[in-house]
PDB file of C-alpha atoms in Angstrom:
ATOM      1  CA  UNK K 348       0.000   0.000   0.000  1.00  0.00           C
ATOM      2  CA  UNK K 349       1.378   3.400  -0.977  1.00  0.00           C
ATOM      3  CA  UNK K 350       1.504   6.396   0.794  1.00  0.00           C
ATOM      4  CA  UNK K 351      -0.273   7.959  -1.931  1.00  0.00           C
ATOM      5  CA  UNK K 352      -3.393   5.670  -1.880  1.00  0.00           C
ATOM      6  CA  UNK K 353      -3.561   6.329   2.490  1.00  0.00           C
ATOM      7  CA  UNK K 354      -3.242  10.591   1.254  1.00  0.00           C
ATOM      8  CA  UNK K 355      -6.142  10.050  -1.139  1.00  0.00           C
ATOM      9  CA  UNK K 356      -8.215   8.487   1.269  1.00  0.00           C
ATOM     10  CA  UNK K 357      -7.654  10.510   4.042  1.00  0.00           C
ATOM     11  CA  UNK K 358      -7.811  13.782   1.742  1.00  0.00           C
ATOM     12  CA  UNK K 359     -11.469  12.355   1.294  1.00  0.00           C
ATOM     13  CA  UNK K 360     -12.060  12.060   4.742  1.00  0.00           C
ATOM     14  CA  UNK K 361     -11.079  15.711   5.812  1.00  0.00           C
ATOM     15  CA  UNK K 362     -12.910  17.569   3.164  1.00  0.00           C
ATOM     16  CA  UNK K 363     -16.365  16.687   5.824  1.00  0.00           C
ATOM     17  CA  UNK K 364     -14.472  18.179   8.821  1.00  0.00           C
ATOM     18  CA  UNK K 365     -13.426  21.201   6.625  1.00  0.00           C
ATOM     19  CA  UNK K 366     -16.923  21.905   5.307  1.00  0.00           C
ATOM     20  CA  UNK K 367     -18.232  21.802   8.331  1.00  0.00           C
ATOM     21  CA  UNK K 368     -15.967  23.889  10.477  1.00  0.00           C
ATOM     22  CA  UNK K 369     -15.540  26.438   7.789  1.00  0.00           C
ATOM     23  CA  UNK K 370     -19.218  26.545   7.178  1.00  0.00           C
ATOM     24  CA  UNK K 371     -20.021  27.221  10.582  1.00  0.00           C
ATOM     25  CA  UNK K 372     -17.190  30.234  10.280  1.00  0.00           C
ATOM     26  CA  UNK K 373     -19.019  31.963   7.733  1.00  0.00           C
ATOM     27  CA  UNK K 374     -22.122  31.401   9.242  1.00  0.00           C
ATOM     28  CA  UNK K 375     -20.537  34.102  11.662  1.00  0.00           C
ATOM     29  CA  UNK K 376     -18.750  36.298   9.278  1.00  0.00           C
ATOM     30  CA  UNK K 377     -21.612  36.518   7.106  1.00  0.00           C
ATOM     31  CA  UNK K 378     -23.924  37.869  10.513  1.00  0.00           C
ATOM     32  CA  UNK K 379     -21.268  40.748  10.921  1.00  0.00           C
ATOM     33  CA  UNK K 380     -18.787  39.415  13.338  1.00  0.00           C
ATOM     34  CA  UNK K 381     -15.002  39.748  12.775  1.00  0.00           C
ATOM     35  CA  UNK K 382     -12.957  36.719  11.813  1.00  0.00           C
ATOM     36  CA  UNK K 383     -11.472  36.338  15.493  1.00  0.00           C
ATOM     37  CA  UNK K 384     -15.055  35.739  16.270  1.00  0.00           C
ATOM     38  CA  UNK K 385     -16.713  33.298  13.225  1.00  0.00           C
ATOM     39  CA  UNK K 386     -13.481  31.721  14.079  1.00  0.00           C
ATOM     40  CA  UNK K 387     -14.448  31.027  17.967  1.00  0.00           C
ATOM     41  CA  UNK K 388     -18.099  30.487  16.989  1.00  0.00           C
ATOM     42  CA  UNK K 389     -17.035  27.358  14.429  1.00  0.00           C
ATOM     43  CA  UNK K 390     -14.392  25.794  16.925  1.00  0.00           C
ATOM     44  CA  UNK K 391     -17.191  25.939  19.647  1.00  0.00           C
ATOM     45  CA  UNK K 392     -19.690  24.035  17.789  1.00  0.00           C
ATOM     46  CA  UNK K 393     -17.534  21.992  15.810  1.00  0.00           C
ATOM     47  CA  UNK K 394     -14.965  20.313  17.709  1.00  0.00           C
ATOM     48  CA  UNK K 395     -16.532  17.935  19.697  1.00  0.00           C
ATOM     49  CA  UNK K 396     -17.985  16.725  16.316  1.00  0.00           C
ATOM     50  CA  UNK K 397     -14.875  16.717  14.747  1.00  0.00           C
ATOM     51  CA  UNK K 398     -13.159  14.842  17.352  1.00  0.00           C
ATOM     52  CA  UNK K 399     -15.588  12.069  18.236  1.00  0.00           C
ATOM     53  CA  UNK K 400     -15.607  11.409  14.504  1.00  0.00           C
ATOM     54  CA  UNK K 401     -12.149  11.365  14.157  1.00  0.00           C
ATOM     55  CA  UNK K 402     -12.029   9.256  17.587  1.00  0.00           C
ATOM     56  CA  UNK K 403     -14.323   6.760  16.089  1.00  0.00           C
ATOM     57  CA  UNK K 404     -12.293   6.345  12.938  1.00  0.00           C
ATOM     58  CA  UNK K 405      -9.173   6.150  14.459  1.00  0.00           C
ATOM     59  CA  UNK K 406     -10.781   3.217  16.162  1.00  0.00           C
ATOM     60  CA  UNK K 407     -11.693   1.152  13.132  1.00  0.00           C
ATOM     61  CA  UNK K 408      -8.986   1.848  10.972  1.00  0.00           C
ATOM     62  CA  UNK K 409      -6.407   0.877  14.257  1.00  0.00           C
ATOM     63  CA  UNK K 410      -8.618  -2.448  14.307  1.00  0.00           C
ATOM     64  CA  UNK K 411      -7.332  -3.166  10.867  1.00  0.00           C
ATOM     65  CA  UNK K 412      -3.345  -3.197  12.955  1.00  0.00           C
ATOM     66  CA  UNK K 413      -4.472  -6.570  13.778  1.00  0.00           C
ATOM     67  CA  UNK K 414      -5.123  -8.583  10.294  1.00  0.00           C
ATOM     68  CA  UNK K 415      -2.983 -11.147   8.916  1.00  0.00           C
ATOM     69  CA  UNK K 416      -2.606  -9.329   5.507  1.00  0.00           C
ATOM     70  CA  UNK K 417       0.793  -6.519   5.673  1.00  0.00           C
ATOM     71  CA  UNK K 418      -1.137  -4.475   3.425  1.00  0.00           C
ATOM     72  CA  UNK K 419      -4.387  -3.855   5.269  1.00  0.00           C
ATOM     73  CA  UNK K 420      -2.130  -3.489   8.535  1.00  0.00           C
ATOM     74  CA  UNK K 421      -0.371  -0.557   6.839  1.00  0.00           C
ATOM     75  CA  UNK K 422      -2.907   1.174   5.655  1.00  0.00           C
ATOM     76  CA  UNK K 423      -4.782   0.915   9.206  1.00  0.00           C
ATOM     77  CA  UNK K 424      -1.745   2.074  10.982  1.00  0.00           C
ATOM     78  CA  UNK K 425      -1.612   4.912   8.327  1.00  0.00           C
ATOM     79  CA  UNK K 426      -5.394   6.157   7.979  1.00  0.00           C
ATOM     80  CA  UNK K 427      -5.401   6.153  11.929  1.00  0.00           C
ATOM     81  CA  UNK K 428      -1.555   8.149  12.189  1.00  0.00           C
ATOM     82  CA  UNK K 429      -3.445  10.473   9.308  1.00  0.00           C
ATOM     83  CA  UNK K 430      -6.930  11.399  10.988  1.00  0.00           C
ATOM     84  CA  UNK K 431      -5.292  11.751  14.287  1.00  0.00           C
ATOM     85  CA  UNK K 432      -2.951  14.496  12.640  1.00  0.00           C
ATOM     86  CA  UNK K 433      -5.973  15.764  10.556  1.00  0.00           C
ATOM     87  CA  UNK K 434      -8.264  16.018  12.932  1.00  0.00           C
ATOM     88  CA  UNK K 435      -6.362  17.523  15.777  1.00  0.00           C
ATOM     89  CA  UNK K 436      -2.960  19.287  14.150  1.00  0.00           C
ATOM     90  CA  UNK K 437      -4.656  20.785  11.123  1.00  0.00           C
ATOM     91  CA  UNK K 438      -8.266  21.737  11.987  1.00  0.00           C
ATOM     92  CA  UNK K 439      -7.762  22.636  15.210  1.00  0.00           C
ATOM     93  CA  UNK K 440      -4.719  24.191  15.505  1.00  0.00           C
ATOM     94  CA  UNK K 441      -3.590  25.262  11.997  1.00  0.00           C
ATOM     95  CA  UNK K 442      -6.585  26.390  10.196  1.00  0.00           C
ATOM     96  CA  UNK K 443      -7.888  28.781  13.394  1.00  0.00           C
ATOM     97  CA  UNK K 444      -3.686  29.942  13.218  1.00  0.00           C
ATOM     98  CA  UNK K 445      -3.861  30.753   9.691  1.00  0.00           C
ATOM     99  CA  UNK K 446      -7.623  32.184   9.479  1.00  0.00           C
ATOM    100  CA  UNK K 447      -6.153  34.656  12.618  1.00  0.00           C
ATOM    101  CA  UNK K 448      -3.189  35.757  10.518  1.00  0.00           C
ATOM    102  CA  UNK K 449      -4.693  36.284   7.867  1.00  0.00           C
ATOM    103  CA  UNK K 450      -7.765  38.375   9.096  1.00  0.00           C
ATOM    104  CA  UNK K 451     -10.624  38.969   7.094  1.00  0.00           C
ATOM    105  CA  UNK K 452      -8.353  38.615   3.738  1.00  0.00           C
ATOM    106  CA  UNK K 453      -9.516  34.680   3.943  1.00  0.00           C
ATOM    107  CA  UNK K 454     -12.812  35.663   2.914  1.00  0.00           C
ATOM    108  CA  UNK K 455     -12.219  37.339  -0.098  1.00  0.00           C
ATOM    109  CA  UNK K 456     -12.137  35.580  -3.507  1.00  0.00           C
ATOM    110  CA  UNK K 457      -9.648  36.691  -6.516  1.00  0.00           C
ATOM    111  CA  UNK K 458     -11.874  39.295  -8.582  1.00  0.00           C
ATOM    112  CA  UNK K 459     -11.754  36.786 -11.448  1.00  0.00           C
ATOM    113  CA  UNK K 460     -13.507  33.925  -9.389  1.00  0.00           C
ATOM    114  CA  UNK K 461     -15.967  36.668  -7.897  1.00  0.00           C
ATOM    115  CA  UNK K 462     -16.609  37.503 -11.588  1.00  0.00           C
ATOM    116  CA  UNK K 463     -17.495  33.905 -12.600  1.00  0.00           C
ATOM    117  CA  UNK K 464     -18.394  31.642  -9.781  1.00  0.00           C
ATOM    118  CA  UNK K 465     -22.777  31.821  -9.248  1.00  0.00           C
ATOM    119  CA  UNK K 466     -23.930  33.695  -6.092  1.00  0.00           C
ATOM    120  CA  UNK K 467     -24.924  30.735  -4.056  1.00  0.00           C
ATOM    121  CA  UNK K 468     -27.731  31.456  -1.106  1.00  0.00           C
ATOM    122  CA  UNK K 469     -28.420  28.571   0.289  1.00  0.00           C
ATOM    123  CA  UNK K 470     -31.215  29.866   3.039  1.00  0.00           C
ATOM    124  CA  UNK K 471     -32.665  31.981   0.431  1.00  0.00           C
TER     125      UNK K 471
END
């Protein structure tokens, strides 16, 4: 099993956690708060979410440790080592670092994507 296959899966994976914590963050921004706040608000309601999902999957995939076949050990040993850096490292420590740096420039998209993405409203 190649690395490559256990970042593919585990890119899959995250994409859940991002969408959700980021979603709740603009839920905020979008009301009028700053980004030190949508940033708060998302980590409050997220993170327990995020982290019993990631505690649950770290449980399965460290189940597959214990199979008689090298390659599904690996890739257990892997998925769990990746989620557990995901999950705790990324979205909750390097994403809120990054979002605080950069202020309310992480909102903003290039002028050419404003141009021609759709205007998306999803509560009408």
């Amino acid at each position: 099993m190649s690395i490559s296959a256990i970042y593919t899966v585990i890119f899959g994976l995250s994409l859940d956690y991002q969408v959700l914590l980021i979603t709740r963050m603009r839920e905020r921004w979008d009301s009028g708060q700053g980004t030190d706040e949508a940033m708060a608000y998302g980590l409050e309601k997220t993170a327990l979410v995020v982290t019993g999902a990631a505690a649950i999957m770290i449980g399965v995939f460290a189940a597959f440790a214990f199979t008689e076949v090298a390659n599904t050990r690996q890739f257990g040993v892997g998925l769990a080592i990746a989620v557990l850096v995901d999950a705790t490292i990324v979205r909750l420590v390097l994403l809120p670092a990054t979002m605080i740096l950069l202020g309310d420039v992480c909102w903003k998209l290039p002028a050419c994507l404003d141009r021609r993405l759709p205007r998306l409203d999803v509560e009408g």
